[in-house]
Amino acid sequence: MSYVFLDRIPATEHNESIVATQDLANGQWLKLGVLGADGESRAVEVATKPEDADVFLADAPLSYDDPHFDLSTYKVKKGTTGRAFHLGKGDVISVTTDLVKGARVGDSLTIGDNGLGFKKTEDKGMAMLIGTEVKQNVGEVFVIAIR
């Protein structure tokens, strides 16, 4: 289902236009590569370890009156452009529960398996699970503070 909400990030938060090399769901951590032919977008690879996690995919698709559009199954398709954010210390995001594995409120988090979302870690990690909320039409989400 992979919903991502940018709860508290600065208006000046740096984001990247990325070109997917495979279908990517929101909540994917990515490693930035070379500049694309358009002079703006960057090639990306899926990050598999925290030190490679340059940006976090939080694409906001536009759909005008498409009765078949379903945000819960949305992916940035291979070869298309999406939007990813450089998250920094103090940023707060919320993600659906499918994007957090094995953690409870108060636990430290690192990037999830295959770079998707988050999972519990015993060290300080890159983030902390600070709460839960219920979002209308989505359900329960985990609130995460980036360290």
PDB file of C-alpha atoms in Angstrom:
ATOM      1  CA  MET A   1       0.000   0.000   0.000  1.00  0.00           C
ATOM      2  CA  SER A   2       2.986   2.350   0.658  1.00  0.00           C
ATOM      3  CA  TYR A   3       1.638   5.796   1.499  1.00  0.00           C
ATOM      4  CA  VAL A   4       4.123   8.484   2.556  1.00  0.00           C
ATOM      5  CA  PHE A   5       3.141  11.768   4.229  1.00  0.00           C
ATOM      6  CA  LEU A   6       5.650  14.612   4.542  1.00  0.00           C
ATOM      7  CA  ASP A   7       4.398  15.865   7.897  1.00  0.00           C
ATOM      8  CA  ARG A   8       7.083  18.284   8.952  1.00  0.00           C
ATOM      9  CA  ILE A   9       9.832  19.083   6.523  1.00  0.00           C
ATOM     10  CA  PRO A  10      11.117  22.560   5.711  1.00  0.00           C
ATOM     11  CA  ALA A  11       9.734  24.406   2.703  1.00  0.00           C
ATOM     12  CA  THR A  12      13.344  24.572   1.544  1.00  0.00           C
ATOM     13  CA  GLU A  13      13.857  20.779   1.741  1.00  0.00           C
ATOM     14  CA  HIS A  14      15.992  19.715  -1.204  1.00  0.00           C
ATOM     15  CA  ASN A  15      14.376  17.247  -3.582  1.00  0.00           C
ATOM     16  CA  GLU A  16      15.597  15.455  -6.671  1.00  0.00           C
ATOM     17  CA  SER A  17      13.973  14.489  -9.917  1.00  0.00           C
ATOM     18  CA  ILE A  18      14.915  10.849 -10.313  1.00  0.00           C
ATOM     19  CA  VAL A  19      14.559   8.415 -13.201  1.00  0.00           C
ATOM     20  CA  ALA A  20      13.534   4.945 -12.115  1.00  0.00           C
ATOM     21  CA  THR A  21      15.614   2.022 -13.362  1.00  0.00           C
ATOM     22  CA  GLN A  22      12.878  -0.334 -12.128  1.00  0.00           C
ATOM     23  CA  ASP A  23       9.332   0.130 -10.819  1.00  0.00           C
ATOM     24  CA  LEU A  24       9.608   1.932  -7.454  1.00  0.00           C
ATOM     25  CA  ALA A  25       7.055   2.342  -4.655  1.00  0.00           C
ATOM     26  CA  ASN A  26       6.857   5.387  -2.411  1.00  0.00           C
ATOM     27  CA  GLY A  27       8.998   4.788   0.655  1.00  0.00           C
ATOM     28  CA  GLN A  28      11.972   3.451  -1.295  1.00  0.00           C
ATOM     29  CA  TRP A  29      15.450   4.622  -0.246  1.00  0.00           C
ATOM     30  CA  LEU A  30      17.626   5.393  -3.255  1.00  0.00           C
ATOM     31  CA  LYS A  31      21.288   5.912  -4.117  1.00  0.00           C
ATOM     32  CA  LEU A  32      21.834   8.812  -6.510  1.00  0.00           C
ATOM     33  CA  GLY A  33      23.762   8.297  -9.717  1.00  0.00           C
ATOM     34  CA  VAL A  34      24.701  10.406 -12.720  1.00  0.00           C
ATOM     35  CA  LEU A  35      22.859  13.351 -14.186  1.00  0.00           C
ATOM     36  CA  GLY A  36      20.343  12.486 -16.908  1.00  0.00           C
ATOM     37  CA  ALA A  37      20.374  13.744 -20.495  1.00  0.00           C
ATOM     38  CA  ASP A  38      17.776  16.376 -19.569  1.00  0.00           C
ATOM     39  CA  GLY A  39      20.343  18.062 -17.302  1.00  0.00           C
ATOM     40  CA  GLU A  40      18.131  17.836 -14.227  1.00  0.00           C
ATOM     41  CA  SER A  41      17.107  14.303 -13.319  1.00  0.00           C
ATOM     42  CA  ARG A  42      19.414  11.789 -11.674  1.00  0.00           C
ATOM     43  CA  ALA A  43      19.713   8.077 -12.298  1.00  0.00           C
ATOM     44  CA  VAL A  44      19.105   6.022  -9.139  1.00  0.00           C
ATOM     45  CA  GLU A  45      19.709   2.586  -7.724  1.00  0.00           C
ATOM     46  CA  VAL A  46      17.891   0.984  -4.810  1.00  0.00           C
ATOM     47  CA  ALA A  47      19.881   1.623  -1.614  1.00  0.00           C
ATOM     48  CA  THR A  48      20.551  -1.513   0.416  1.00  0.00           C
ATOM     49  CA  LYS A  49      22.485  -0.012   3.329  1.00  0.00           C
ATOM     50  CA  PRO A  50      22.096   3.237   5.274  1.00  0.00           C
ATOM     51  CA  GLU A  51      25.288   4.816   3.957  1.00  0.00           C
ATOM     52  CA  ASP A  52      23.932   4.502   0.385  1.00  0.00           C
ATOM     53  CA  ALA A  53      20.509   5.990   1.216  1.00  0.00           C
ATOM     54  CA  ASP A  54      20.801   9.426  -0.392  1.00  0.00           C
ATOM     55  CA  VAL A  55      17.104  10.182  -0.981  1.00  0.00           C
ATOM     56  CA  PHE A  56      13.648   8.903   0.022  1.00  0.00           C
ATOM     57  CA  LEU A  57      11.003   8.442  -2.680  1.00  0.00           C
ATOM     58  CA  ALA A  58       7.839  10.433  -1.960  1.00  0.00           C
ATOM     59  CA  ASP A  59       6.334  11.009  -5.372  1.00  0.00           C
ATOM     60  CA  ALA A  60       3.047  12.874  -5.705  1.00  0.00           C
ATOM     61  CA  PRO A  61       1.268  11.680  -8.845  1.00  0.00           C
ATOM     62  CA  LEU A  62      -1.380  13.753 -10.574  1.00  0.00           C
ATOM     63  CA  SER A  63      -4.548  12.079 -11.754  1.00  0.00           C
ATOM     64  CA  TYR A  64      -7.460  14.060 -13.147  1.00  0.00           C
ATOM     65  CA  ASP A  65     -10.805  12.259 -13.074  1.00  0.00           C
ATOM     66  CA  ASP A  66      -9.307   8.814 -13.747  1.00  0.00           C
ATOM     67  CA  PRO A  67     -11.787   6.403 -12.156  1.00  0.00           C
ATOM     68  CA  HIS A  68      -9.187   3.617 -12.233  1.00  0.00           C
ATOM     69  CA  PHE A  69      -6.394   5.518 -10.446  1.00  0.00           C
ATOM     70  CA  ASP A  70      -5.485   3.906  -7.116  1.00  0.00           C
ATOM     71  CA  LEU A  71      -2.826   5.651  -5.029  1.00  0.00           C
ATOM     72  CA  SER A  72      -2.419   2.532  -2.879  1.00  0.00           C
ATOM     73  CA  THR A  73      -0.900   0.641  -5.830  1.00  0.00           C
ATOM     74  CA  TYR A  74       0.936   3.587  -7.405  1.00  0.00           C
ATOM     75  CA  LYS A  75       4.562   3.112  -8.469  1.00  0.00           C
ATOM     76  CA  VAL A  76       7.033   5.238 -10.368  1.00  0.00           C
ATOM     77  CA  LYS A  77       7.402   3.090 -13.468  1.00  0.00           C
ATOM     78  CA  LYS A  78      10.749   2.134 -14.948  1.00  0.00           C
ATOM     79  CA  GLY A  79      12.034   4.906 -17.215  1.00  0.00           C
ATOM     80  CA  THR A  80       9.745   7.596 -15.782  1.00  0.00           C
ATOM     81  CA  THR A  81      10.574  10.541 -13.562  1.00  0.00           C
ATOM     82  CA  GLY A  82       9.664  10.730  -9.870  1.00  0.00           C
ATOM     83  CA  ARG A  83      10.408  12.939  -6.888  1.00  0.00           C
ATOM     84  CA  ALA A  84      12.671  11.980  -3.994  1.00  0.00           C
ATOM     85  CA  PHE A  85      13.721  13.973  -0.921  1.00  0.00           C
ATOM     86  CA  HIS A  86      16.965  14.492   0.962  1.00  0.00           C
ATOM     87  CA  LEU A  87      15.582  14.012   4.480  1.00  0.00           C
ATOM     88  CA  GLY A  88      17.481  15.653   7.301  1.00  0.00           C
ATOM     89  CA  LYS A  89      17.737  15.713  11.060  1.00  0.00           C
ATOM     90  CA  GLY A  90      14.455  16.807  12.619  1.00  0.00           C
ATOM     91  CA  ASP A  91      12.260  16.020   9.617  1.00  0.00           C
ATOM     92  CA  VAL A  92       9.064  14.151  10.484  1.00  0.00           C
ATOM     93  CA  ILE A  93       7.236  11.859   8.067  1.00  0.00           C
ATOM     94  CA  SER A  94       4.429   9.343   8.390  1.00  0.00           C
ATOM     95  CA  VAL A  95       4.277   6.058   6.497  1.00  0.00           C
ATOM     96  CA  THR A  96       1.773   3.240   6.305  1.00  0.00           C
ATOM     97  CA  THR A  97       2.471   0.308   8.599  1.00  0.00           C
ATOM     98  CA  ASP A  98       3.597  -1.894   5.695  1.00  0.00           C
ATOM     99  CA  LEU A  99       6.701   0.302   5.408  1.00  0.00           C
ATOM    100  CA  VAL A 100       7.953  -0.427   8.951  1.00  0.00           C
ATOM    101  CA  LYS A 101       9.053  -3.911  10.017  1.00  0.00           C
ATOM    102  CA  GLY A 102       9.413  -5.212  13.571  1.00  0.00           C
ATOM    103  CA  ALA A 103       9.311  -1.868  15.387  1.00  0.00           C
ATOM    104  CA  ARG A 104       7.228  -0.232  18.112  1.00  0.00           C
ATOM    105  CA  VAL A 105       6.933   3.360  19.261  1.00  0.00           C
ATOM    106  CA  GLY A 106      10.267   4.423  20.751  1.00  0.00           C
ATOM    107  CA  ASP A 107      12.375   2.051  18.644  1.00  0.00           C
ATOM    108  CA  SER A 108      15.310   3.172  16.493  1.00  0.00           C
ATOM    109  CA  LEU A 109      15.031   2.554  12.763  1.00  0.00           C
ATOM    110  CA  THR A 110      17.303   1.915   9.808  1.00  0.00           C
ATOM    111  CA  ILE A 111      16.443   1.378   6.156  1.00  0.00           C
ATOM    112  CA  GLY A 112      14.291  -1.654   5.455  1.00  0.00           C
ATOM    113  CA  ASP A 113      15.150  -4.781   3.518  1.00  0.00           C
ATOM    114  CA  ASN A 114      15.920  -4.017  -0.125  1.00  0.00           C
ATOM    115  CA  GLY A 115      15.854  -0.336   0.833  1.00  0.00           C
ATOM    116  CA  LEU A 116      12.066  -0.191   1.194  1.00  0.00           C
ATOM    117  CA  GLY A 117      10.835   1.735   4.221  1.00  0.00           C
ATOM    118  CA  PHE A 118      12.272   1.086   7.656  1.00  0.00           C
ATOM    119  CA  LYS A 119      13.051  -1.717  10.101  1.00  0.00           C
ATOM    120  CA  LYS A 120      14.011  -1.848  13.766  1.00  0.00           C
ATOM    121  CA  THR A 121      17.677  -1.570  14.688  1.00  0.00           C
ATOM    122  CA  GLU A 122      19.429  -1.940  18.016  1.00  0.00           C
ATOM    123  CA  ASP A 123      21.831   0.958  17.424  1.00  0.00           C
ATOM    124  CA  LYS A 124      20.911   4.661  17.169  1.00  0.00           C
ATOM    125  CA  GLY A 125      19.802   4.244  13.563  1.00  0.00           C
ATOM    126  CA  MET A 126      18.819   6.946  11.116  1.00  0.00           C
ATOM    127  CA  ALA A 127      15.354   7.583  12.566  1.00  0.00           C
ATOM    128  CA  MET A 128      13.031   6.908  15.493  1.00  0.00           C
ATOM    129  CA  LEU A 129       9.429   5.682  15.509  1.00  0.00           C
ATOM    130  CA  ILE A 130       7.814   8.427  17.617  1.00  0.00           C
ATOM    131  CA  GLY A 131       4.098   7.662  17.360  1.00  0.00           C
ATOM    132  CA  THR A 132       1.088   6.370  15.509  1.00  0.00           C
ATOM    133  CA  GLU A 133      -1.876   8.169  13.941  1.00  0.00           C
ATOM    134  CA  VAL A 134      -4.925   7.287  11.920  1.00  0.00           C
ATOM    135  CA  LYS A 135      -5.230   8.989   8.536  1.00  0.00           C
ATOM    136  CA  GLN A 136      -8.633   9.224   6.902  1.00  0.00           C
ATOM    137  CA  ASN A 137      -9.070   6.806   3.979  1.00  0.00           C
ATOM    138  CA  VAL A 138      -5.674   5.232   4.748  1.00  0.00           C
ATOM    139  CA  GLY A 139      -5.760   3.828   8.288  1.00  0.00           C
ATOM    140  CA  GLU A 140      -2.968   3.554  10.814  1.00  0.00           C
ATOM    141  CA  VAL A 141       0.363   5.179  10.026  1.00  0.00           C
ATOM    142  CA  PHE A 142       3.663   5.329  11.888  1.00  0.00           C
ATOM    143  CA  VAL A 143       5.153   8.747  12.631  1.00  0.00           C
ATOM    144  CA  ILE A 144       8.932   8.821  12.152  1.00  0.00           C
ATOM    145  CA  ALA A 145      11.519  11.445  13.146  1.00  0.00           C
ATOM    146  CA  ILE A 146      14.700  11.486  11.078  1.00  0.00           C
ATOM    147  CA  ARG A 147      17.948  11.728  13.067  1.00  0.00           C
TER     148      ARG A 147
END
